[in-house]
Structure formats: structure tokens, C-alpha cells
Amino acid sequence: MSLTENMSPGLALGIHRTMVRIRVFESRVEELFKAGKLPGFVHTYIGQEAIAAGVCAALDRNDYITSTHRGHGHAIAKGMELGPIMAELYGKATGACRGRGGSMHVADFSVGMLGANGIVAGGLGIAAGAALSARYRGTHQVAVGFFGDGGINKGTFHEALNFAATHRLGVVFVCENNQYAQFTSRLRTTSVEDLSVRASAYGIPGITVDGNDAAATYREALEAVGRARDGGGPTLLNMETYRFGGHYVGDAEVYRASAEVEARRQADPILRWERTLTDEALMTAGLGEAVWAEAADEVSAAVRFAEESPHPDGGTALENVFTQVC
Amino acid sequence: MRRMSFGQATVDAMRSAMREDDRVVVLGEDISWGGNFGQFRGLLDEFGPDRVIDMPISEAIIMAVTVGAAVTGLRPVASMSFVEFTLGAMDEIVNQAAKFRYMFGGQVSVPLVLRASDGVLRSSAGQHSSSLEGLFTHLPGLKVVAPSNPADARGLLRAAIADDDPVVYLENKRITAKRGPVPAGDHVVPLGSAAVRREGSDLTIVTYSVMTLHAEKACSSLAEMGIEAELIDLRSLVPLDLDTVLSSVARTGRVVVAHEAWEFGGFGAEVVSAITGQAFDRLRAAPVRVGAAQAPIPFSPPLERAVVPGSDELVAAAREVMGLT
Ligand SMILES: Cc1ncc(C[n+]2csc(CCOP(=O)(O)OP(=O)(O)O)c2C)c(N)n1
Ligand SMILES: [Mg+2]
């Protein structure tokens, strides 16, 4: 069976392009942060690209996502432009949130990206609320709530699944199971080995997916999104993956062996997808290189845009606390 | 005297408490790796996983388990790395920990410590920069401390663990890495005792936590202008050492009350209200408050600076209360 069977060549290549854009963006973010150009702190998405790219490829532009502290990849995959994301990371006035939010709070409501979130599992109930609203408004929009293996122990995860399941809401809960929550292995804090079984407590489908296989993330997301859109209720997808970098840029990573990281890097989701596309004659070496080169140019342009943009004026700090200054 | 950072002071206080009393346990996320700021590093090796307990990311369960353990014979210390995460455990803090003793007619005490890091550190943005002591001080049944130096950190944490009531220990992130002298031995700072950091006769500055350091700087600038400020570091907000404040204000007649938390509805309003109520006839000018402007803490550095007060705002407030503006 062809791995790309359920995809058009354009879609297969589009997923590749999204993954590459995320990888190049995040690699540049890492460099910029280390060079002291970005305030605050950053969590990169490197190694998990097949999840955001595959899941968002199964969504329409007006569908919703809620994201996490590790949200740049979701923002890119959902269709945000790189310039405003980068400018936000720089704290510039042209940033997606006018410099108010920074890395952990990137958002663009015009493409259904309801926000990266600094509170673990903070987006899951909000995704359920967006799905409730979509049903009420009769729009057939679906909401995806991204979260991590650490977030799966928050009460809000359980409460959101119960509510969404009870009302058969159009939500897909996507757990990006990268094995660690900050410094702690999930095995130390979580009662079950296979996180997908938690779905059974709420009577909804729970599926474990190879999160580094773009064909699989897309296929399972497509099915879950279809079910969500057709009134079949929520799904829990446990997407197994690994973050290649530390929890944040600068993390000394004392909690995991470098041999483990090396071994996991062998399953690089982008290289793997490139092999698949090459094997199935959808991609030539030249085409692949062009995608990387284009992404590098696009990210450089985003950096230039961010660097040339002004900082927000301190005098505007009290804008937007309320709809009108009061 | 030894020199240590706030983080080392925490480890030191924890170690003393845990050696002395095997009912003391510590619970939190990433705790066996030393916690987010390394403030529990090494405890696992000495005390083992029965007393240094890795918790899932569920602040509600951290706090609920802490309350349950505290009312049945343990003396747990719960760690929440950023104070915003306590918001996921507000029921357990407000409805359970704070009320158990009173509601159940004094049958039981709730000897727990809730430790959290607060305040602004280099653009941590809206959900990782707040100072929420005003939420906790508002609640009967909770004690609240906020040290400004490693010696007090060590001493207050030690006193908090020994105390039979729930104590919220708040440590500002900006000063956590700072080092300072700590008296040798088992140094304890009793709850409810303020410290006079600097004597002066022109005005009194009342503050705590990181703002004490801003105030020390402001006092030097003021001295160059010929203004001698007395600086009081409250250290403990509940119980509050009002006597030290009132006796200073009785001498100076002028007072600035400052904190990094939002000014509107902040703890400073309570202090000013107590001063005006109890020393009205001693005041020579209306008290002035300093606190953050009324906005979530923004990410971008120029915005952050516009919202969060520092020594410049303290100097301006002192000049205002001196009638110099
Ligand atoms: C409510 C809450 N508790 C704790 C934290 C601190 N924190 C930030 S990220 C993180 C780990 C999250 O792990 P996981 O959900 O697996 O996501 P990952 O970082 O692996 O992508 C923790 C504990 C937080 N941001 N919010
Ligand atoms: Mg994780």
C-alpha cells in the first residue's frame, strides 16, 4: 500500500513544505535566542513537525486550534505568516500580538489559531468551547486542542474530554507525546503506559499514532476531523514523538541520556517523509532542496521584517486591557 | 556567616527541617530534578522518593494531597514553580487549606507551606510574571511571607515549615539567583517581624520582596538629594508587623508604600489604610502608593518597563510625599 495513497501529490508536498518551514523557523529561533536577540524564553518544536503539519493539513482555514507553550509549529501549520510570528518573538509592534504576548502567546484569530498558551492544558476546554460555539452557530467548524504528555494529567484534560464527549462536540484532542514534561519522564507521573486508553473513560475513540510519520498523523487526523465535523464527537489522538531540543532553549538536559536523544533523532520526521516522497516518485532531490532554500529565504525575510520593525511605545501599555480605556 | 543564593537558602532550610522532623515532605513538579529554579536540588538523594515526591502537572492534586497530608500528621511543603499555577488549585487553597481549621471548630490545624515564584523576570509575559500576594492576603486563614534576601528566605521558610498554619511563601524570580550572607546554624526569622533596612527621618518607605532592593537604590538617590528615607522590609505580610511601621511613621510623618504587584486593590492599600486609621494625626502628607499599572504584564521590554515599577518610580513617589513635585 502506498503511504501517500489518501493524498494528492500537492497535499503530500504541502505537508513536507510546512514541516520544513517549521524546522527552519525554529532552528533560526534557537540561533537568535542564543545570540540574545529574543527576550523571554522559547520552547522549540523541532522533531515534532509531522504532527502540526499532518493535523493542520486535515483542517480547513476557518477551523480552530488551541495550542501550547510550544506553539510556533502550530501557528505556522495553521497558516500564520512567519513575519508577524517572528516580530512577536522579538517583542515588536508589528508582531502578531503587537508585542504583548511573545513566544508563549502567539495567536491569530483570523486563521483560527486561538493562541499558544503558557498554562499547561489551558487550551483544551477552550477548544471544547469553540466546538460548542460552532455547533450553536451551525458552522461545522472543528476545533483541535493540542497538548502534551504532561498536560494529560491536568484536570482540565479530563474535564474537557468528559464535556466534549457528553455533548458529542466536534473536537479532536491531539496529545503530542514527546515522552517528557520539562525534566520528568511521563513514566514517573502517569498511571498508564499507552495514553490513548484514557479515551475509554469518556467513551470516545482513542488512537495511538506514530507522530513522526506524516502519512499517519494526516490519516488519523483526517478521520477524527471527519467524525468531529459529522457529529460523531471527539477523538483522542496519542501521537508518539520526541523533542530533539531541550524543554526550552538553554536547557542543560541532565535528565536524559545523549544516546537516547541520538537514537530518537534517527527517526527524524522530515527525513522520513522525504524518503517516502522520493520512494513514491513525488519528490526529486532538486525539488526537496528548493523547498529548504525557499524556507530559508522566507525565514530570513521574517527576521529582517522583525528587526526593522519598531518596538511598541511604552505609552501604549494600557491599551486593550478593556475594549475601551477606562 | 555563609554566602548563598535564594535557591541554596531554600535547600538549606528544607534540609534542616527534613533532618529534624521526618514528617516534613516536599511535593512538586520536577521536584526530583530540583524544581524549576534548582531550589530543591539534592533533597532526593538525601531523603528519597518517599519524602521528595514527583507530582504530575496537576496543581489541584498537588494542593489537595498537601492538605490531606497536612491534616493527618505530615508537614508537607508544596512547590508550584510559578505563582500563576496556584490558580489551578484555588479551590484547594481557598476553600480547603485556609478554612479547614476554622470551619471544623479548631479540631485540626493545617501545617503546610505553599511555595511559589512570582514577579517579573526578563519578559516572561502575561502568564508567568504576576505577583498575586494580594489574593492570598485577602483570605483569612492563610499566612503570607515574601523575603527580599537569602537570609530571610532561609529564616522565613524555616519558620513557615515549623508553623502550624498554612503559609504561602512567595519568592520573586528576579532576585532568586542573587547571593547574600546567611547566618550560620539553623537561622530562623519569626513570622510577623518586619526589618528596618535603613534609618531615616524624612519619610518611611514600606515594602517587601524585590521592591526592597529597588527601594535601597532609591534611598541612595534620595540621600544624594538630601532626603533621608527610613526603609522597612515587611518580610511577612500576614501576620503584619504594624508596630514597626507605625512607630516609624510616627517619627517621619510621611510614607510611601510600594510593591511590584498591581497597585489597584493591592496589599499596599491595606497598609496605607492601617496607617491612616491608626496614625492619622501623625501624618504630614497623604501617603503615596507605588505598584504596577493596571494591565497584565506585557512581553515586550519597553511595555514591561512601562507597567512595572522600579527605583525611579520610588524616587518620584518619595519626592511627591515630600511635596517636591
Ligand atoms: C499549569 C501549569 N503548570 C506547570 C507549568 C510549567 N510547565 C511548562 S511546560 C511544562 C511541561 C509540559 O509538558 P508537556 O505537556 O508534555 O509538553 P511539552 O513541553 O513536552 O511539549 C511545565 C510543567 C505550566 N506552564 N502550567
Ligand atoms: Mg511532553
XYZ file of C-alpha atoms and ligand atoms in Angstrom:
678
model
C 0.000 0.000 0.000
C 1.247 3.426 -0.853
C 1.806 5.616 2.157
C 0.531 8.647 0.323
C -2.498 6.843 -1.063
C -5.083 9.123 0.505
C -3.257 12.294 -0.547
C -2.869 14.219 -3.724
C 0.757 14.903 -4.697
C 0.131 18.553 -3.930
C -1.030 17.727 -0.413
C 1.901 15.386 0.235
C 4.332 18.058 -0.894
C 2.431 20.729 1.023
C 2.850 18.784 4.269
C 6.553 18.496 3.505
C 6.818 22.214 2.881
C 5.070 23.018 6.178
C 7.398 20.713 8.098
C 10.463 22.273 6.504
C 9.226 25.805 7.168
C 8.695 24.936 10.842
C 12.117 23.299 11.122
C 13.942 26.196 9.507
C 11.982 28.775 11.505
C 12.655 27.004 14.796
C 16.332 26.449 14.037
C 16.676 30.162 13.382
C 14.770 30.974 16.572
C 17.227 28.838 18.507
C 20.170 30.735 16.998
C 18.554 34.112 17.583
C 17.747 33.257 21.184
C 21.292 32.093 21.854
C 22.549 35.316 20.271
C 20.480 37.251 22.801
C 18.127 38.751 20.224
C 14.864 37.430 21.651
C 13.512 38.422 25.080
C 11.901 35.919 27.430
C 12.386 32.245 26.746
C 11.474 29.944 23.864
C 10.334 26.342 23.516
C 11.004 24.929 20.055
C 9.015 22.382 18.090
C 11.931 20.652 16.384
C 11.290 16.919 15.994
C 7.503 17.153 16.237
C 6.794 18.780 12.869
C 4.837 15.869 11.396
C 2.115 16.408 13.983
C 1.273 20.069 13.401
C 1.757 19.678 9.639
C -0.302 16.490 9.325
C -3.118 17.566 11.650
C -3.500 21.076 10.244
C -3.483 19.693 6.697
C -6.684 17.890 7.683
C -8.305 21.172 8.797
C -9.986 23.967 6.880
C -8.743 27.505 7.213
C -11.679 28.508 9.405
C -11.359 25.526 11.748
C -9.894 26.247 15.158
C -6.836 25.147 17.058
C -5.693 25.805 20.604
C -2.007 25.476 21.250
C 0.590 25.224 23.995
C 3.777 26.853 25.264
C 5.461 25.028 22.341
C 3.250 26.733 19.812
C 5.288 28.140 16.913
C 4.822 24.983 14.838
C 1.060 25.029 15.319
C 0.912 28.703 14.363
C 2.839 28.098 11.142
C 0.894 24.974 10.210
C -2.430 26.749 10.781
C -1.458 29.381 8.281
C 0.050 32.294 10.159
C 2.666 34.226 8.248
C 6.213 33.972 9.516
C 6.863 37.721 9.702
C 4.312 38.528 12.428
C 5.293 35.423 14.421
C 8.954 36.381 14.329
C 8.175 40.016 15.126
C 6.150 38.829 18.128
C 9.125 36.820 19.354
C 11.202 39.992 19.073
C 8.569 41.937 21.038
C 7.962 44.318 18.153
C 4.901 46.435 17.440
C 4.291 44.531 14.178
C 4.103 41.204 15.993
C 1.006 39.036 15.773
C 0.010 40.266 19.240
C 1.642 43.702 18.921
C 4.491 42.556 21.164
C 2.195 41.970 24.129
C 2.361 38.181 24.161
C 5.724 36.888 22.967
C 6.667 33.308 22.190
C 4.248 31.641 24.588
C 1.230 33.650 23.457
C 1.384 33.744 19.669
C -2.130 33.918 18.227
C -4.025 34.844 15.075
C -7.771 34.600 15.359
C -8.183 35.317 11.631
C -6.785 31.872 10.798
C -8.445 30.089 13.727
C -5.278 29.987 15.831
C -6.791 30.705 19.243
C -3.472 31.090 20.955
C -0.360 29.453 22.242
C -0.819 29.103 25.980
C 1.531 29.335 28.920
C -0.732 27.239 31.097
C -0.335 23.514 30.548
C -3.573 22.021 29.124
C -5.063 25.512 29.271
C -6.348 25.228 25.698
C -8.358 22.022 25.934
C -11.540 23.329 27.499
C -11.296 26.356 25.232
C -11.229 24.047 22.195
C -14.365 22.373 23.546
C -15.955 25.793 23.936
C -15.076 26.723 20.353
C -16.697 23.485 19.178
C -19.794 24.216 21.258
C -19.989 27.643 19.689
C -19.515 26.239 16.179
C -22.379 23.830 16.725
C -24.626 26.591 18.081
C -23.791 28.821 15.139
C -24.221 25.913 12.725
C -20.873 26.463 11.033
C -19.497 22.895 11.048
C -16.118 24.192 12.168
C -13.949 21.707 14.016
C -11.609 22.525 16.917
C -8.305 20.796 17.627
C -6.758 21.060 21.083
C -3.035 20.349 21.084
C -1.380 19.393 24.379
C 1.496 17.305 25.723
C 2.043 14.101 27.642
C 2.456 16.290 30.725
C -0.839 18.059 30.080
C -2.723 14.763 30.065
C -2.670 14.721 33.875
C -4.260 18.128 34.318
C -7.849 18.122 35.488
C -8.762 20.308 32.536
C -7.868 17.468 30.147
C -10.286 15.108 31.881
C -12.981 17.727 32.288
C -12.737 18.785 28.638
C -12.937 15.203 27.366
C -15.948 14.440 29.514
C -17.802 17.553 28.434
C -16.943 17.206 24.752
C -17.868 13.524 24.780
C -21.146 14.082 26.629
C -22.211 16.633 24.037
C -20.556 14.877 21.058
C -18.727 18.074 20.229
C -16.547 18.475 17.171
C -13.188 18.439 18.910
C -10.032 16.469 18.311
C -7.672 16.236 21.275
C -4.137 15.811 19.975
C -1.602 14.702 22.570
C 1.943 15.336 21.399
C 3.546 12.630 23.435
C 7.207 13.631 23.361
C 7.964 11.491 26.438
C 8.891 14.283 28.823
C 7.244 17.116 30.678
C 10.037 19.549 31.353
C 12.618 17.322 33.049
C 10.335 14.498 34.073
C 9.697 11.317 32.108
C 5.999 10.643 31.662
C 6.543 7.195 33.173
C 7.117 8.785 36.592
C 3.875 10.707 36.774
C 1.293 8.903 34.662
C -0.751 5.822 35.517
C -0.958 4.326 32.033
C 1.698 3.457 29.501
C -0.479 3.914 26.416
C -2.026 7.360 26.781
C -4.767 6.630 24.238
C -6.557 4.358 26.728
C -7.643 7.440 28.669
C -10.243 7.959 25.930
C -12.131 4.881 27.062
C -13.039 6.552 30.364
C -15.038 9.048 28.334
C -16.444 6.634 25.778
C -14.647 8.135 22.796
C -12.150 6.670 20.336
C -8.525 6.828 21.447
C -5.815 6.025 18.960
C -2.058 5.814 19.283
C -0.280 7.160 16.238
C 3.320 7.273 15.091
C 3.661 11.021 15.387
C 6.835 11.112 13.337
C 5.101 9.639 10.303
C 3.368 12.415 8.384
C 1.210 9.915 6.499
C -0.099 8.563 9.795
C -0.665 11.898 11.509
C -2.585 13.153 8.479
C -4.578 9.941 8.029
C -5.678 9.701 11.659
C -6.380 13.404 11.913
C -8.459 13.286 8.740
C -10.604 10.509 10.134
C -11.014 12.182 13.524
C -11.756 15.576 11.982
C -14.306 13.995 9.646
C -16.031 12.334 12.590
C -15.964 15.603 14.523
C -17.464 17.525 11.629
C -20.203 14.964 11.061
C -21.471 14.999 14.624
C -19.612 11.851 15.662
C -17.992 13.568 18.625
C -14.444 13.901 19.875
C -11.390 11.695 19.441
C -8.197 11.447 21.481
C -5.084 11.009 19.343
C -1.936 9.987 21.190
C 0.841 10.956 18.829
C 4.154 9.449 19.871
C 7.098 11.705 19.176
C 10.226 13.223 20.710
C 11.543 16.724 21.066
C 15.029 16.966 19.648
C 15.983 20.021 21.693
C 15.732 20.777 25.388
C 12.494 21.793 27.068
C 13.486 25.366 26.355
C 16.488 26.761 24.508
C 19.300 26.697 27.062
C 18.049 23.606 28.937
C 21.084 21.596 30.133
C 19.120 18.348 29.571
C 20.609 16.479 32.509
C 17.502 14.318 32.729
C 18.020 12.320 29.525
C 20.963 10.477 28.038
C 22.510 11.868 24.878
C 22.465 8.334 23.435
C 18.695 8.347 23.806
C 18.439 11.682 22.008
C 20.746 10.467 19.252
C 18.717 7.316 18.734
C 15.492 9.296 18.540
C 16.978 11.711 16.059
C 17.317 8.806 13.657
C 13.546 8.924 13.328
C 13.603 12.493 12.029
C 10.081 13.059 10.698
C 11.211 15.290 7.850
C 13.906 12.971 6.505
C 11.458 10.147 6.819
C 8.804 11.971 4.812
C 11.369 12.931 2.184
C 12.301 9.270 1.806
C 8.651 8.351 1.379
C 8.059 11.069 -1.178
C 11.204 10.069 -3.054
C 10.297 6.369 -2.989
C 6.883 7.168 -4.353
C 8.372 9.376 -7.045
C 6.662 12.502 -5.750
C 9.880 14.317 -4.983
C 13.227 14.663 -6.691
C 16.393 15.725 -4.882
C 16.253 19.058 -6.669
C 12.687 19.720 -5.566
C 13.500 18.877 -1.960
C 16.463 21.234 -1.921
C 14.368 24.010 -3.416
C 11.852 23.701 -0.563
C 14.615 24.089 2.050
C 16.120 27.035 0.188
C 12.762 28.777 -0.127
C 12.082 28.247 3.563
C 15.477 29.721 4.434
C 14.692 32.799 2.344
C 11.256 33.144 3.869
C 12.643 32.909 7.414
C 15.392 35.414 6.598
C 12.753 37.805 5.320
C 10.776 37.292 8.542
C 13.865 38.079 10.620
C 14.528 41.185 8.543
C 10.910 42.281 8.981
C 11.147 41.753 12.735
C 14.468 43.520 13.107
C 13.402 46.509 11.042
C 10.104 46.881 12.913
C 9.795 49.347 15.796
C 9.283 48.405 19.418
C 5.888 49.275 20.822
C 5.729 52.639 22.545
C 5.617 52.382 26.344
C 2.772 54.890 26.268
C 0.514 52.284 24.673
C 0.961 49.775 27.503
C -2.545 50.251 28.890
C -4.319 49.755 25.572
C -6.520 46.679 25.220
C -6.893 45.893 28.896
C -10.532 46.547 28.105
C -12.308 47.282 24.853
C -12.065 50.958 25.696
C -9.569 52.594 28.014
C -11.313 53.276 31.298
C 28.059 33.836 58.015
C 27.818 31.916 54.776
C 27.068 33.328 51.337
C 24.350 31.669 49.349
C 21.668 32.305 46.754
C 17.942 32.181 47.487
C 17.885 28.746 45.862
C 20.629 27.450 48.146
C 18.904 29.082 51.102
C 15.772 27.118 50.269
C 17.661 23.845 50.029
C 19.385 24.650 53.307
C 16.133 25.385 55.125
C 14.482 22.309 53.647
C 17.395 20.122 54.662
C 17.356 21.356 58.255
C 13.624 20.897 58.509
C 13.671 17.442 56.956
C 16.549 16.246 59.121
C 14.893 17.485 62.266
C 11.388 16.230 61.569
C 10.578 13.228 59.429
C 7.019 14.447 58.987
C 8.308 17.090 56.570
C 7.874 16.058 52.927
C 8.031 18.063 49.717
C 5.813 17.652 46.666
C 6.010 19.274 43.249
C 6.570 19.011 39.531
C 10.135 18.103 38.526
C 10.989 18.031 42.215
C 13.446 15.159 41.976
C 15.388 17.259 39.460
C 15.497 20.088 41.939
C 12.456 22.055 40.808
C 12.295 24.808 38.228
C 14.880 27.035 39.871
C 17.067 24.334 41.452
C 15.723 25.249 44.867
C 15.215 21.614 45.907
C 18.384 20.185 44.367
C 19.939 17.318 46.267
C 16.968 16.590 48.525
C 16.031 13.412 46.663
C 19.485 11.931 47.237
C 19.357 12.549 50.946
C 15.701 11.885 51.715
C 14.494 9.553 48.962
C 11.323 9.428 46.888
C 9.002 8.846 49.853
C 9.744 12.364 51.069
C 10.612 14.133 47.811
C 7.601 13.393 45.683
C 7.370 13.987 41.927
C 3.936 15.232 41.078
C 2.058 15.182 37.772
C 1.208 18.512 36.175
C -1.922 18.998 38.207
C -1.696 21.835 40.659
C -5.100 20.888 42.045
C -3.876 17.453 43.061
C -0.601 18.830 44.429
C -2.536 21.111 46.728
C -5.309 18.662 47.597
C -2.793 15.966 48.514
C -0.874 18.523 50.545
C -3.976 19.461 52.520
C -4.882 15.818 53.041
C -1.404 15.009 54.290
C -1.251 18.099 56.488
C -4.465 17.311 58.377
C -3.375 13.743 59.045
C 0.004 14.225 60.606
C 2.519 15.298 57.973
C 4.071 18.732 57.432
C 4.121 18.984 53.652
C 5.745 21.666 51.525
C 4.048 22.064 48.139
C 6.069 23.593 45.325
C 4.472 25.481 42.461
C 7.139 26.881 40.230
C 5.271 29.985 39.017
C 2.634 31.585 41.218
C 0.172 31.632 38.315
C -0.021 27.850 38.553
C -1.575 28.149 42.011
C -4.630 29.469 40.189
C -5.350 25.917 39.099
C -5.505 24.980 42.770
C -7.533 27.872 44.112
C -10.322 25.723 45.485
C -7.826 23.644 47.407
C -6.065 26.754 48.710
C -9.049 28.975 49.410
C -11.844 26.582 50.312
C -9.816 23.805 51.876
C -6.416 24.821 53.251
C -7.455 28.252 54.510
C -10.778 27.229 56.048
C -10.316 23.750 57.498
C -9.184 24.777 60.940
C -11.893 27.394 61.469
C -14.753 25.574 59.771
C -14.139 22.421 61.761
C -14.118 24.323 65.013
C -10.381 24.178 65.618
C -10.230 20.369 65.635
C -7.332 20.316 63.264
C -4.547 22.555 62.080
C -3.219 22.641 58.525
C 0.589 22.820 58.815
C 1.535 23.222 55.181
C 3.723 25.519 53.142
C 2.872 26.544 49.611
C 5.990 27.808 47.873
C 5.803 29.723 44.597
C 7.898 32.095 42.498
C 6.328 35.371 41.477
C 7.163 38.646 39.810
C 8.655 39.864 36.610
C 11.796 38.375 35.132
C 13.007 39.362 31.678
C 9.871 39.274 29.575
C 8.191 36.176 30.907
C 4.916 37.736 29.694
C 1.350 37.636 30.923
C 1.056 34.167 32.421
C 4.499 33.949 34.060
C 5.069 37.416 35.582
C 2.324 38.140 38.076
C 2.578 38.958 41.754
C -0.519 37.592 43.420
C 0.126 38.092 47.137
C -2.968 40.286 47.300
C -5.130 37.259 46.508
C -3.637 35.314 49.392
C -3.505 38.098 51.973
C -7.200 38.703 51.345
C -8.083 35.283 52.701
C -8.494 34.673 56.421
C -6.604 31.539 57.419
C -3.527 31.972 55.223
C -0.219 33.420 56.330
C 1.940 35.055 53.656
C 5.674 35.782 53.560
C 7.879 37.341 50.859
C 11.631 37.627 51.567
C 13.991 40.125 49.950
C 17.320 38.405 50.701
C 18.705 34.876 51.138
C 18.971 35.112 54.937
C 15.296 35.943 55.248
C 14.464 33.329 52.636
C 16.147 30.702 54.772
C 14.736 32.003 58.012
C 11.184 32.561 56.840
C 10.914 29.221 55.082
C 12.174 27.512 58.210
C 9.601 29.360 60.314
C 6.873 28.625 57.771
C 7.527 24.890 57.934
C 7.527 24.991 61.733
C 4.278 26.962 61.825
C 1.052 25.083 62.446
C -0.970 27.093 59.942
C -0.855 27.189 56.143
C 1.825 29.609 54.962
C 2.243 30.895 51.422
C 5.926 31.564 50.730
C 6.485 33.831 47.723
C 9.867 34.416 46.151
C 10.440 36.949 43.399
C 12.094 35.395 40.340
C 14.281 38.396 39.642
C 16.144 38.001 42.933
C 16.177 34.184 43.200
C 19.700 33.893 41.799
C 21.063 36.696 43.983
C 23.534 35.749 46.681
C 23.826 37.163 50.145
C 25.083 36.416 53.656
C 23.154 33.926 55.776
C 23.920 33.466 59.486
C 25.471 30.123 60.361
C 23.394 27.500 62.099
C 19.672 26.971 61.995
C 18.715 30.567 61.191
C 15.010 31.304 61.738
C 13.085 34.534 61.077
C 9.840 34.590 63.029
C 6.694 35.251 61.036
C 5.288 38.720 61.614
C 8.514 40.617 62.166
C 9.459 43.460 59.851
C 13.065 44.612 59.422
C 14.269 48.203 59.320
C 16.812 48.170 56.487
C 17.818 51.797 56.728
C 17.107 54.538 59.225
C 15.994 57.984 58.138
C 13.942 60.827 59.482
C 12.301 62.405 56.401
C 9.962 59.672 55.219
C 9.214 55.991 55.601
C 9.221 53.564 52.677
C 7.301 50.372 53.438
C 7.801 47.478 51.061
C 8.844 43.812 50.722
C 10.340 41.290 48.309
C 12.157 42.595 45.204
C 10.899 46.118 45.784
C 13.119 46.294 48.868
C 16.135 46.187 46.548
C 14.674 48.876 44.315
C 13.996 50.883 47.462
C 17.593 50.566 48.672
C 18.699 52.069 45.392
C 16.047 54.751 45.619
C 17.191 55.596 49.174
C 20.740 56.219 47.898
C 19.450 58.522 45.173
C 17.254 60.330 47.679
C 20.183 60.739 50.064
C 22.088 62.497 47.286
C 19.156 64.909 47.084
C 19.366 65.439 50.835
C 16.344 63.276 51.678
C 16.822 60.601 54.337
C 14.347 57.764 53.975
C 13.673 55.034 56.505
C 13.223 51.681 54.757
C 11.026 48.962 56.231
C 11.053 45.485 54.705
C 7.866 43.823 55.922
C 9.077 40.268 55.101
C 5.820 38.887 56.462
C 2.515 40.267 55.164
C 0.282 38.046 57.298
C 0.866 38.347 60.184
C 1.779 42.008 59.669
C 4.188 43.827 61.967
C 2.244 47.069 62.076
C 4.014 48.309 65.209
C 7.311 48.731 63.379
C 5.545 50.616 60.586
C 3.552 52.858 62.910
C 6.494 53.775 65.097
C 8.492 54.817 62.042
C 5.621 56.819 60.556
C 5.095 58.494 63.932
C 8.610 59.903 63.558
C 8.655 60.734 59.845
C 5.018 61.687 59.197
C 5.402 60.729 55.546
C 5.050 57.332 53.950
C 5.394 55.559 50.605
C 4.072 52.006 50.348
C 5.377 50.015 47.396
C 5.129 46.611 45.751
C 5.636 45.109 42.313
C 2.074 43.774 42.289
C -0.700 45.802 40.727
C -1.356 48.945 42.713
C -5.135 48.860 42.283
C -6.662 46.812 45.090
C -3.184 45.702 46.149
C -1.812 44.822 49.581
C -0.347 48.328 49.814
C -3.865 49.730 50.102
C -4.353 47.702 53.289
C -1.109 49.038 54.751
C -1.985 52.629 53.890
C -5.449 52.166 55.325
C -3.997 50.844 58.587
C -1.588 53.783 58.782
C -4.218 56.425 58.122
C -6.574 54.736 60.568
C -4.072 54.463 63.389
C -1.648 57.339 62.852
C -3.763 59.928 61.086
C -2.732 62.739 63.406
C 0.954 61.987 62.804
C 0.767 62.242 59.012
C 2.123 65.388 57.429
C 1.218 64.382 53.859
C -1.124 61.949 52.166
C 0.531 58.534 51.830
C 1.606 57.588 48.305
C 1.458 54.111 46.825
C 3.666 52.548 44.147
C 2.660 49.431 42.224
C 2.270 48.035 38.732
C -0.068 49.786 36.318
C -3.399 48.101 35.784
C -2.550 45.757 32.880
C -1.444 42.152 32.526
C 2.361 42.152 32.378
C 3.278 42.667 28.708
C 6.052 40.799 26.899
C 7.930 43.492 25.021
C 10.647 45.117 27.185
C 9.555 48.768 26.695
C 5.986 47.836 27.616
C 7.114 45.789 30.595
C 9.111 48.751 31.842
C 6.080 50.998 31.402
C 3.872 48.752 33.547
C 6.240 47.512 36.259
C 7.655 49.969 38.817
C 11.294 50.208 39.862
C 13.541 52.586 41.770
C 12.712 55.598 39.552
C 9.049 55.356 40.466
C 10.019 55.072 44.135
C 12.146 58.201 43.963
C 9.286 60.061 42.263
C 6.837 58.880 44.928
C 9.199 59.907 47.725
C 9.580 63.370 46.221
C 5.818 63.608 45.901
C 5.236 62.757 49.539
C 7.929 65.313 50.436
C 5.999 67.921 48.476
C 8.819 68.386 45.973
C 6.867 67.944 42.749
C -0.473 24.770 34.879
C 0.983 24.735 34.597
N 1.786 24.019 35.410
C 3.112 23.973 35.177
C 3.652 24.653 34.120
C 5.159 24.640 33.883
N 5.432 23.881 32.666
C 5.596 24.482 31.482
S 5.788 23.384 30.237
C 5.694 22.093 31.306
C 5.821 20.696 30.792
C 4.752 20.393 29.822
O 4.945 19.115 29.351
P 4.092 18.565 28.156
O 2.656 18.836 28.389
O 4.488 17.165 27.944
O 4.543 19.475 26.916
P 5.991 19.558 26.224
O 6.758 20.630 26.921
O 6.638 18.252 26.348
O 5.720 19.958 24.822
C 5.505 22.524 32.615
C 5.402 21.662 33.784
C 2.781 25.414 33.308
N 3.231 26.143 32.282
N 1.451 25.416 33.559
Mg 5.931 16.396 26.750
